[in-house]
mmCIF file of C-alpha atoms and ligand atoms in Angstrom:
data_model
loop_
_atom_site.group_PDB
_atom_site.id
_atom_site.type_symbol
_atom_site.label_atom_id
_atom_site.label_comp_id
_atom_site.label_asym_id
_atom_site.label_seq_id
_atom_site.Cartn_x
_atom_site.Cartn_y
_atom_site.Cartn_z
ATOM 1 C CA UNK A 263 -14.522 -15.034 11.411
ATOM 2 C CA UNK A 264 -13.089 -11.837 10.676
ATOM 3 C CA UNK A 265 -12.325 -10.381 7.388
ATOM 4 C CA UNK A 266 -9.216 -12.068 7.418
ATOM 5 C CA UNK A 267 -11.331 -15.450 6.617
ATOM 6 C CA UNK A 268 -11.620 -14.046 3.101
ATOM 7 C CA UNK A 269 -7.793 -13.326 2.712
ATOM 8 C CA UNK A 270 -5.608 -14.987 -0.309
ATOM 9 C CA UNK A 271 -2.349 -14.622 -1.031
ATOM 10 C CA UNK A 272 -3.052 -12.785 -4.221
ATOM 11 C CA UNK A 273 -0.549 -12.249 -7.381
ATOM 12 C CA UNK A 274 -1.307 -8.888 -9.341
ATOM 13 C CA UNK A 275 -3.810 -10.204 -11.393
ATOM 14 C CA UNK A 276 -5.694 -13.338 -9.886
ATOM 15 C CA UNK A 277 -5.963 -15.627 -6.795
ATOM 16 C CA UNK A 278 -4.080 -18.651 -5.934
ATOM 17 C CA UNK A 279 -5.868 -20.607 -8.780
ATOM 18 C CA UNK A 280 -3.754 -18.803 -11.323
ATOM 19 C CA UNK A 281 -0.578 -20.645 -9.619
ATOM 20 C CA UNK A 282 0.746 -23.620 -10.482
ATOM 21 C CA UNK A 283 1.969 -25.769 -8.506
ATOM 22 C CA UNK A 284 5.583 -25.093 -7.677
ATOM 23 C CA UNK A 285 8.220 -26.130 -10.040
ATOM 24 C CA UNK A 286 5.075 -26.459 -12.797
ATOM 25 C CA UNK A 287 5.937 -24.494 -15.837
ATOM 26 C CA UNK A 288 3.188 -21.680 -15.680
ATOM 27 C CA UNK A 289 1.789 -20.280 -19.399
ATOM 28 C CA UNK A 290 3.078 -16.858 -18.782
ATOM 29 C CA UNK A 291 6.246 -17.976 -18.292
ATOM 30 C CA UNK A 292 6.705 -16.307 -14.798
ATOM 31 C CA UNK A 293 7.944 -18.257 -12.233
ATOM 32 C CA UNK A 294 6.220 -17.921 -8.539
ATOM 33 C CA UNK A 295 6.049 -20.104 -5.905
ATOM 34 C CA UNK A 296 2.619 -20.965 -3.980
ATOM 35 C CA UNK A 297 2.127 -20.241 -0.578
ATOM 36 C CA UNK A 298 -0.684 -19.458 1.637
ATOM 37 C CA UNK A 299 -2.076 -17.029 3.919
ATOM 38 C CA UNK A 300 -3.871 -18.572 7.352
ATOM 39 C CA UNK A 301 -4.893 -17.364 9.984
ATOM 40 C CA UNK A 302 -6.754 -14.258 12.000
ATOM 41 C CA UNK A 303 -6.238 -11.003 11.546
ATOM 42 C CA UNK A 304 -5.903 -10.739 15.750
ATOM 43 C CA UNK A 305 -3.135 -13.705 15.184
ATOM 44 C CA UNK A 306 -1.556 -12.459 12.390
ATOM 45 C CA UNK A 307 2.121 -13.062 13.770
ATOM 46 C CA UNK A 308 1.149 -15.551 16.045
ATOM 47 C CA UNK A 309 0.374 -18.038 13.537
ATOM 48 C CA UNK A 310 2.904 -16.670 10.822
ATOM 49 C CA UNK A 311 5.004 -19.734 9.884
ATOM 50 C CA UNK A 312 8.370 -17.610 8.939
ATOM 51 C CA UNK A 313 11.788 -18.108 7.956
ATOM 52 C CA UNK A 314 14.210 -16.348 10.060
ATOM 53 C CA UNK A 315 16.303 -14.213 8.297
ATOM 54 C CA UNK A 316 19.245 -15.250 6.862
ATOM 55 C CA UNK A 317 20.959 -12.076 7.056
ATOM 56 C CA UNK A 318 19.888 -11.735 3.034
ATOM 57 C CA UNK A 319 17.679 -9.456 1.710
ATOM 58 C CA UNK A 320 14.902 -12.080 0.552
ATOM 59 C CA UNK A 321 11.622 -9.540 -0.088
ATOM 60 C CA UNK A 322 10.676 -6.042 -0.503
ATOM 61 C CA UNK A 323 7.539 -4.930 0.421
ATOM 62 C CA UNK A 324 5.431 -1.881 -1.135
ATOM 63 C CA UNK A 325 2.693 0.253 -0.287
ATOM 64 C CA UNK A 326 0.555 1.514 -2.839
ATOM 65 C CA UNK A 327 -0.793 4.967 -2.641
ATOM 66 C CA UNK A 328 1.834 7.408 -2.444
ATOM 67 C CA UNK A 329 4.831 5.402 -3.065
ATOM 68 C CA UNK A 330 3.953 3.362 -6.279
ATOM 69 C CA UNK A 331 2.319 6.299 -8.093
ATOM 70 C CA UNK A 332 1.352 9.611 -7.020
ATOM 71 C CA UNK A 333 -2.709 8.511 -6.509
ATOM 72 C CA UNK A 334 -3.940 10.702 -3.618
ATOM 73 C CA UNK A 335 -4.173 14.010 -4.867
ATOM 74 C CA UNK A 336 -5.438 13.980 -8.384
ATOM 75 C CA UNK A 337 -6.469 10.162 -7.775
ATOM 76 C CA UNK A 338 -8.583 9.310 -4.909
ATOM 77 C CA UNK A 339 -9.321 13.283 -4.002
ATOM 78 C CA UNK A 340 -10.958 14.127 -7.283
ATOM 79 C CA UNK A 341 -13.090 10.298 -6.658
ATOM 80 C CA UNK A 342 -14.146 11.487 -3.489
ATOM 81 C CA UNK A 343 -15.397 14.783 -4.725
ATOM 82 C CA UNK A 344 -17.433 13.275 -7.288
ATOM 83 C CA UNK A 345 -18.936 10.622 -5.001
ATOM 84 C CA UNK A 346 -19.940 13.863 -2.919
ATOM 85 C CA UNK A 347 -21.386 15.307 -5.830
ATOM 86 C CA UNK A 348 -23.198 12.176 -7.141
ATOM 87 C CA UNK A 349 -24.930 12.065 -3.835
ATOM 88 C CA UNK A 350 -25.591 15.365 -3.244
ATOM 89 C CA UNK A 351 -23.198 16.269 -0.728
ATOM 90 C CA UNK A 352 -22.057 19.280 -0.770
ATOM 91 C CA UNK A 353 -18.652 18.881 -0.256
ATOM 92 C CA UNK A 354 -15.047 19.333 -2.389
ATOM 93 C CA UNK A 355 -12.050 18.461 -0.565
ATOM 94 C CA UNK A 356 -9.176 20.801 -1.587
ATOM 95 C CA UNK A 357 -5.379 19.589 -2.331
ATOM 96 C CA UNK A 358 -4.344 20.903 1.274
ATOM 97 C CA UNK A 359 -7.244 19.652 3.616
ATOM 98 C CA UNK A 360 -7.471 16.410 1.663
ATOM 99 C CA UNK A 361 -3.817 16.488 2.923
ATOM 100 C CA UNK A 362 -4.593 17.353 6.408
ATOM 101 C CA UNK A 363 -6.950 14.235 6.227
ATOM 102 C CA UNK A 364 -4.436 11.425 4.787
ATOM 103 C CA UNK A 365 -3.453 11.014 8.425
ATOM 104 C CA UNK A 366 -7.344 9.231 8.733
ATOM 105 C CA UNK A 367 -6.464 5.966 6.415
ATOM 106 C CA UNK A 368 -9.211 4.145 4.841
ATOM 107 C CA UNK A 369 -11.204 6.080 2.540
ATOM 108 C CA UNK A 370 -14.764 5.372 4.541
ATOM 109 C CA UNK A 371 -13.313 6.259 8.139
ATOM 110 C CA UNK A 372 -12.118 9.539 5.934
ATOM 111 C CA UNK A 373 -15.226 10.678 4.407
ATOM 112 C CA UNK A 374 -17.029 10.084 8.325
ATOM 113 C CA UNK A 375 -14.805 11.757 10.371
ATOM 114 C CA UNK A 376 -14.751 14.573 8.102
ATOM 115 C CA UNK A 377 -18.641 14.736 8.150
ATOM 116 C CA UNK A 378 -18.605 14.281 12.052
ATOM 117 C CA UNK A 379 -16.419 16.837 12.365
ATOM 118 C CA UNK A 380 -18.474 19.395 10.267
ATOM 119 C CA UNK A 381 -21.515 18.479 12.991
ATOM 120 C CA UNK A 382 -22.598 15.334 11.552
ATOM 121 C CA UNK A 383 -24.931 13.114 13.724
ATOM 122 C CA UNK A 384 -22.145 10.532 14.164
ATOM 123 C CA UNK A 385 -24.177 6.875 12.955
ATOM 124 C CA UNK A 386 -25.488 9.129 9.927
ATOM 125 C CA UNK A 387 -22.209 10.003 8.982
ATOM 126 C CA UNK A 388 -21.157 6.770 9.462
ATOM 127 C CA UNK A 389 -23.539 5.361 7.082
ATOM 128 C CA UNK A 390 -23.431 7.862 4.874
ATOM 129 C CA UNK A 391 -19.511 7.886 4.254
ATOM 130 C CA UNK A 392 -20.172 4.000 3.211
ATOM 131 C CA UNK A 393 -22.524 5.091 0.671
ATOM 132 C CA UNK A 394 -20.208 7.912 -0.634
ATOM 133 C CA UNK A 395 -17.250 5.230 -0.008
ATOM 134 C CA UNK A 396 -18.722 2.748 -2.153
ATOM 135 C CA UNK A 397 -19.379 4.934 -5.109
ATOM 136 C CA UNK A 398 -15.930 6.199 -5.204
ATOM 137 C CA UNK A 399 -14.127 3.173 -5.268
ATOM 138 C CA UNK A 400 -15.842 2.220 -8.462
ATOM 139 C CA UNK A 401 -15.158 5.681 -10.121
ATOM 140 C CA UNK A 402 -11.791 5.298 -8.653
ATOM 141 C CA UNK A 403 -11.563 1.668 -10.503
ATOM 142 C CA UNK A 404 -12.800 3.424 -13.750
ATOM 143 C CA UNK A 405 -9.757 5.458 -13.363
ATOM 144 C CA UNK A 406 -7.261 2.863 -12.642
ATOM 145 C CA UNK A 407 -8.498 0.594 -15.766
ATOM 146 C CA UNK A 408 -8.485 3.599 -17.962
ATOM 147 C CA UNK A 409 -4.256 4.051 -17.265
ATOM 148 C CA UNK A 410 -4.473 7.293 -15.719
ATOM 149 C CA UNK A 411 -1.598 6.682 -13.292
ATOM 150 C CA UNK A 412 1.749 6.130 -14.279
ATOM 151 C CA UNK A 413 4.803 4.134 -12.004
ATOM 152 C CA UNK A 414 6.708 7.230 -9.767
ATOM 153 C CA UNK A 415 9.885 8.113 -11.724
ATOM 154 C CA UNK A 416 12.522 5.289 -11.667
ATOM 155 C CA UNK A 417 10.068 2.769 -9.921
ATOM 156 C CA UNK A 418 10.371 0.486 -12.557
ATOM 157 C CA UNK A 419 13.886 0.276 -12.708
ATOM 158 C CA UNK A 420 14.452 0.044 -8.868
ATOM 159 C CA UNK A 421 11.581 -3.100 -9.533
ATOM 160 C CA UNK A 422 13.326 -4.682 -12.269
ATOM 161 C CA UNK A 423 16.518 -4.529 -10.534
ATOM 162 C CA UNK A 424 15.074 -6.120 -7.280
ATOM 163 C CA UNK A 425 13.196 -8.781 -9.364
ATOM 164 C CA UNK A 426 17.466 -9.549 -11.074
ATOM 165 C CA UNK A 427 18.309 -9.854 -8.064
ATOM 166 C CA UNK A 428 16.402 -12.483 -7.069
ATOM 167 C CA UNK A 429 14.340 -10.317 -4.423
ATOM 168 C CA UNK A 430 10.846 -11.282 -4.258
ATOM 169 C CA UNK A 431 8.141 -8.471 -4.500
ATOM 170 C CA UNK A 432 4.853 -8.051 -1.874
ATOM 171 C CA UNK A 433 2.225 -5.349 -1.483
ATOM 172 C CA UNK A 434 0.923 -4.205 2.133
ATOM 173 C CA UNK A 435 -1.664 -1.279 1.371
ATOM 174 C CA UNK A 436 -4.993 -0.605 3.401
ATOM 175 C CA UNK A 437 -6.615 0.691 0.320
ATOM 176 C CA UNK A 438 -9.620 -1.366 -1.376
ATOM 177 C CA UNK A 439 -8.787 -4.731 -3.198
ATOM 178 C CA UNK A 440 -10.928 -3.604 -6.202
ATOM 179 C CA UNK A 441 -8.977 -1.295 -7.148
ATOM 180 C CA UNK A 442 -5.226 -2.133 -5.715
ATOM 181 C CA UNK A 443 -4.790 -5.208 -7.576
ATOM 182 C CA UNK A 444 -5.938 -3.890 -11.089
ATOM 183 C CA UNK A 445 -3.650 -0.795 -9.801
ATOM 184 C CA UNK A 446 -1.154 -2.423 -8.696
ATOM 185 C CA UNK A 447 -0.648 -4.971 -11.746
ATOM 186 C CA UNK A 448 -0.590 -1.752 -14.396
ATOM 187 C CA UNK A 449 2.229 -0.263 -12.301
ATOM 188 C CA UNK A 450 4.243 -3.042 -11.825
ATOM 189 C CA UNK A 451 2.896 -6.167 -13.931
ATOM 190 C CA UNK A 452 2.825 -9.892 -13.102
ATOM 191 C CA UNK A 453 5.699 -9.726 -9.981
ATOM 192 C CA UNK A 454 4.007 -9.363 -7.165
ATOM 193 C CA UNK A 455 3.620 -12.514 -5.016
ATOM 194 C CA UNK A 456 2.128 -11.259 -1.966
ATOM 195 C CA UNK A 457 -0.714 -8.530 -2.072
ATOM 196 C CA UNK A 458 -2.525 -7.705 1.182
ATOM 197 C CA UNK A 459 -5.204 -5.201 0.585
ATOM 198 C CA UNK A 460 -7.586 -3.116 2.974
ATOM 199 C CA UNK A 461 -10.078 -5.990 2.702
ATOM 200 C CA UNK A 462 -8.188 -8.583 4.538
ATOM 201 C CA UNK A 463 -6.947 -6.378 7.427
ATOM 202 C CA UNK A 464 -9.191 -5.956 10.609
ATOM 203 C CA UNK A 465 -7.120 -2.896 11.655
ATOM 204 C CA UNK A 466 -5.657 -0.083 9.051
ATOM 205 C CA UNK A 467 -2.254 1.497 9.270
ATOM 206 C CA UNK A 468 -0.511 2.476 11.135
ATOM 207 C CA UNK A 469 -1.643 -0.638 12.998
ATOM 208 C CA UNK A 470 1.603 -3.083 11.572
ATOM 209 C CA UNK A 471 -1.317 -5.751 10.941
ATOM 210 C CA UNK A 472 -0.988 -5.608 6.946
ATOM 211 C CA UNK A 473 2.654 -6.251 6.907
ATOM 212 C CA UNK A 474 2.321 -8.559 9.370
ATOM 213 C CA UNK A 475 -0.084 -10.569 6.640
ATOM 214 C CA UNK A 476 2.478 -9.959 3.865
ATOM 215 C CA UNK A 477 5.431 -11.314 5.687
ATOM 216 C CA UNK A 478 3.393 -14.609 6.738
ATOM 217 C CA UNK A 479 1.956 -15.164 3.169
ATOM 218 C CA UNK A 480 5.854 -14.609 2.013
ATOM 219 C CA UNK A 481 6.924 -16.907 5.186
ATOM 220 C CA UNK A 482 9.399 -14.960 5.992
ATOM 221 C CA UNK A 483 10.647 -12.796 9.201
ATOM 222 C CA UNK A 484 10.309 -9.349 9.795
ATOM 223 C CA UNK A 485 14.691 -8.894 9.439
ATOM 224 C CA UNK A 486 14.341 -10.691 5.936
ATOM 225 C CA UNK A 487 12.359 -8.059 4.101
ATOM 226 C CA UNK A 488 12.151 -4.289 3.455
ATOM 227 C CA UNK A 489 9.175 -1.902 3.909
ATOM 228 C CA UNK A 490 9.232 0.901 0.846
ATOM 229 C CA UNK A 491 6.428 3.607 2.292
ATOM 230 C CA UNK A 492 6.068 7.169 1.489
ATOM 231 C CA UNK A 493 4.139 8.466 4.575
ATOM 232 C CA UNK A 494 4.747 8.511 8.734
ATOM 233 C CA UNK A 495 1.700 6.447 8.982
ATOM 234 C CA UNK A 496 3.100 3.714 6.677
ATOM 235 C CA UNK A 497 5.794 3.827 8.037
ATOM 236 C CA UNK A 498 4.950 3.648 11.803
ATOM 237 C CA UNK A 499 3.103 0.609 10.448
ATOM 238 C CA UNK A 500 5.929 -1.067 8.973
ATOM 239 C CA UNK A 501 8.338 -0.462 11.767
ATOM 240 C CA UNK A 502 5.740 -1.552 13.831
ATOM 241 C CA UNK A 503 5.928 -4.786 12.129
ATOM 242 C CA UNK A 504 9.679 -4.784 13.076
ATOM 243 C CA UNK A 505 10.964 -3.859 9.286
ATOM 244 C CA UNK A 506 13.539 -1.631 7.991
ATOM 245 C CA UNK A 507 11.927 1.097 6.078
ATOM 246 C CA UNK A 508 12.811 2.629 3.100
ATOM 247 C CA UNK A 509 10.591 5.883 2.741
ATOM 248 C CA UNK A 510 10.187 7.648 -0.795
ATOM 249 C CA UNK A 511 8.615 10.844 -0.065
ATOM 250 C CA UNK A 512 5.912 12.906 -2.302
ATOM 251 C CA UNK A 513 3.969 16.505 -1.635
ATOM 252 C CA UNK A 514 1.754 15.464 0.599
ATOM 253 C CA UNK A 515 4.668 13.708 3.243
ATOM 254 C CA UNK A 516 8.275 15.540 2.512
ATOM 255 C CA UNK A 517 7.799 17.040 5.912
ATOM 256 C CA UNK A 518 6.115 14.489 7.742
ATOM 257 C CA UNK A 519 8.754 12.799 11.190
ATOM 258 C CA UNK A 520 10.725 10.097 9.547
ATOM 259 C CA UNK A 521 12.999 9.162 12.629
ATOM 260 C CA UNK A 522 12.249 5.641 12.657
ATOM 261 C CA UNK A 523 13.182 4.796 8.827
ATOM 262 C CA UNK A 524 16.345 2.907 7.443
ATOM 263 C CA UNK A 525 16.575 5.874 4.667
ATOM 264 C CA UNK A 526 14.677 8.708 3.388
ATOM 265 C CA UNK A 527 14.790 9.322 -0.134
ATOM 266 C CA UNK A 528 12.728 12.215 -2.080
ATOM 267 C CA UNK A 529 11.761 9.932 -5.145
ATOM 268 C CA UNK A 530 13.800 6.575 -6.484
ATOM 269 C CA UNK A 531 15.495 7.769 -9.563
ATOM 270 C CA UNK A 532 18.898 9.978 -10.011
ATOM 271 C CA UNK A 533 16.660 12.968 -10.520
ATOM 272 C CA UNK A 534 15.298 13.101 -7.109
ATOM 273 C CA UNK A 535 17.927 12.607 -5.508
ATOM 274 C CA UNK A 536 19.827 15.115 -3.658
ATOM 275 C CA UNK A 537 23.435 15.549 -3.077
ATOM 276 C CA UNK A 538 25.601 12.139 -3.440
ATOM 277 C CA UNK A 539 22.977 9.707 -2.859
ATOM 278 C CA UNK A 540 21.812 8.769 -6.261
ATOM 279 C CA UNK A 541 19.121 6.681 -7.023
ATOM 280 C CA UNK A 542 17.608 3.669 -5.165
ATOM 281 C CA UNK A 543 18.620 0.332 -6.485
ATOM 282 C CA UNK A 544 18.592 -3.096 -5.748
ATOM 283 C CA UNK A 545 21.996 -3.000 -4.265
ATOM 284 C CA UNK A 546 21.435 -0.294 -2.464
ATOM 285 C CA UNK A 547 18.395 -1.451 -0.963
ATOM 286 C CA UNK A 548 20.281 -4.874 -0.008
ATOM 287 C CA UNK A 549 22.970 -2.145 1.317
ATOM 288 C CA UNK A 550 20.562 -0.456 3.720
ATOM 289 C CA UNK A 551 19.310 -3.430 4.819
ATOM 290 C CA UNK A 552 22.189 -5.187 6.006
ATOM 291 C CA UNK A 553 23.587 -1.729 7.676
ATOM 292 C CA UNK A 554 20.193 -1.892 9.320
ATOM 293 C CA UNK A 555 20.577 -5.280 10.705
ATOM 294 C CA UNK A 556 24.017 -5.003 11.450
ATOM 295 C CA UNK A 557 23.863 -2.071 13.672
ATOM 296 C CA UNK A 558 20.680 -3.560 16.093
HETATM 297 C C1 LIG B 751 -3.826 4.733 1.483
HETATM 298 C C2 LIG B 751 -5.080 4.929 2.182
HETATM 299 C C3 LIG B 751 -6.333 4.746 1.463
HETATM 300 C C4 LIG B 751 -6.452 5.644 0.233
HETATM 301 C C5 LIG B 751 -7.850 5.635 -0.309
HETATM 302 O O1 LIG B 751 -3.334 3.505 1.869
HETATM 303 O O2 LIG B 751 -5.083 5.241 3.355
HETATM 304 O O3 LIG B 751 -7.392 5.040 2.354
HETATM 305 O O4 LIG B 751 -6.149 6.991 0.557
HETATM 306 O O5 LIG B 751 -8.222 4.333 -0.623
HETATM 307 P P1 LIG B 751 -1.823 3.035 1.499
HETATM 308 P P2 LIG B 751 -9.601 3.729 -0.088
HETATM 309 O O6 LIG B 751 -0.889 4.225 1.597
HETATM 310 O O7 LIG B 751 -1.595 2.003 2.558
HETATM 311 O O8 LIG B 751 -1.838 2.430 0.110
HETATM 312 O O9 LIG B 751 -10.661 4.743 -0.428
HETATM 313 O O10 LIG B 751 -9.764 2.436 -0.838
HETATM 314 O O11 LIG B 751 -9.453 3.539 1.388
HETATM 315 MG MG1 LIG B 752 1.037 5.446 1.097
#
């Protein structure tokens, strides 16, 4: 059994025994429905039980790093160097070669090809970078639970809006479950029905494996949902998956090849945007999504 075996379809803040059982009044208040994530990672869509698309937007889809909150460069970089430090690496990733590196996803195969490639002995690397790996993701906890990242400008209103609309919310990252769901629930709070994490996926981005596992724990099709990514590698993995992408740029990816998206926006509220194109909405996001469908 792969690490898929250990996958749940997680809400932002506990497993499947927080839900009650559909229709069941929960104590928050929230309504969400139960479903179920089964299956191999190798079989992901294989053994997806979907709902074809109905032509309606039903589900958007987020990553995390990049395109919730701005976490890589003063987030996850700054972890890394202090893991290097705590073991006595000596090593400090700066802002523009950590950039160089965000094309390696997964902060372990990161920190080893980066050793490897300044001469490592390739299974020492390999074993170190878990070591190094494993100490940053708890400082990198530490700094999620203490609030130091806030939602990207106009996030939350683009969420609220989808969530009024009746558009149900999922997570595909690759990042670590410890700290994506505490991450993810600060940014966002109790909507997220769907998380898929770097834990349960055999294969990173841009392999499309992760949304794969978010569109079977949703149920639904590939042309019911939207992908909202902020890099080329997220986003090859997303169209890979066969959705339409909405990409929300940052620093680190404004000039990265965006051919294959449904839209390219430089942040989600009226102050990134550029000429006419305002902010992204709901409606707009149901907008771009049925152009995208229509003209296949
Ligand atoms: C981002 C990643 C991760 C993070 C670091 O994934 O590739 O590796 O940079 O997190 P996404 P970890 O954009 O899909 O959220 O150290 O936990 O890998
Ligand atoms: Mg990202």
């Amino acid at each position: 059994m792969g690490r898929f075996g250990t996958a749940r379809t997680l809400l932002a803040g506990g497993g499947p025994s927080d839900v009650p059982p559909d229709g069941a009044a929960p104590s928050d208040g929230v309504r969400r429905k139960r479903v179920s994530v089964q299956g191999t990672g190798g079989d992901a869509a294989a053994s997806a039980t979907t709902t074809v698309g109905t032509g309606r937007l039903e589900a958007v889809i987020f990553d995390v790093d990049g395109t919730l909150a701005d976490t890589e460069r003063d987030g996850h970089r700054p972890a890394f160097n202090e893991a290097f430090r705590r073991h006595g690496i000596d090593l400090d990733w700066d802002v523009e070669h950590y950039g160089s590196l965000l094309r390696i996803t997964g902060g372990h195969r990161r920190v080893a090809a980066d050793l490897k490639d300044r001469g490592w002995d390739s299974d020492d690397a390999d074993r170190v970078a878990l070591e190094i790996h494993k100490t940053k993701t708890a400082l990198f906890v530490e700094r999620v639970k203490s609030g130091a990242f806030d939602p990207r400008p106009g996030l939350t209103e683009f969420v609220g809006g989808l969530v009024d609309a009746g558009i149900r919310i999922a997570v595909a990252t690759t990042g670590r479950r410890d700290w994506a769901v505490p991450l993810v629930r600060h940014l966002i709070g109790d909507v997220v029905e769907v998380m898929v994490t770097g834990d349960e996926v055999q294969r990173l981005k841009p392999d499309p494996e992760a949304y794969l596992l978010a569109l079977q724990g949703l149920g639904l099709d590939a042309s019911a949902a939207v992908a909202v990514e902020d890099s080329g590698v997220g986003t090859t993995a997303a169209t890979g998956a066969g959705l339409a992408t909405i990409v929300v740029t940052n620093g680190y990816t404004a000039a990265q090849d965006f051919s294959a998206a449904a839209l390219v926006l430089p942040g989600y509220d009226e102050g990134a945007a550029q000429g006419d194109s305002g902010p992204l909405t709901a409606q707009r996001a149901i907008d771009v999504h049925a152009a995208w469908w229509r003209d296949r």
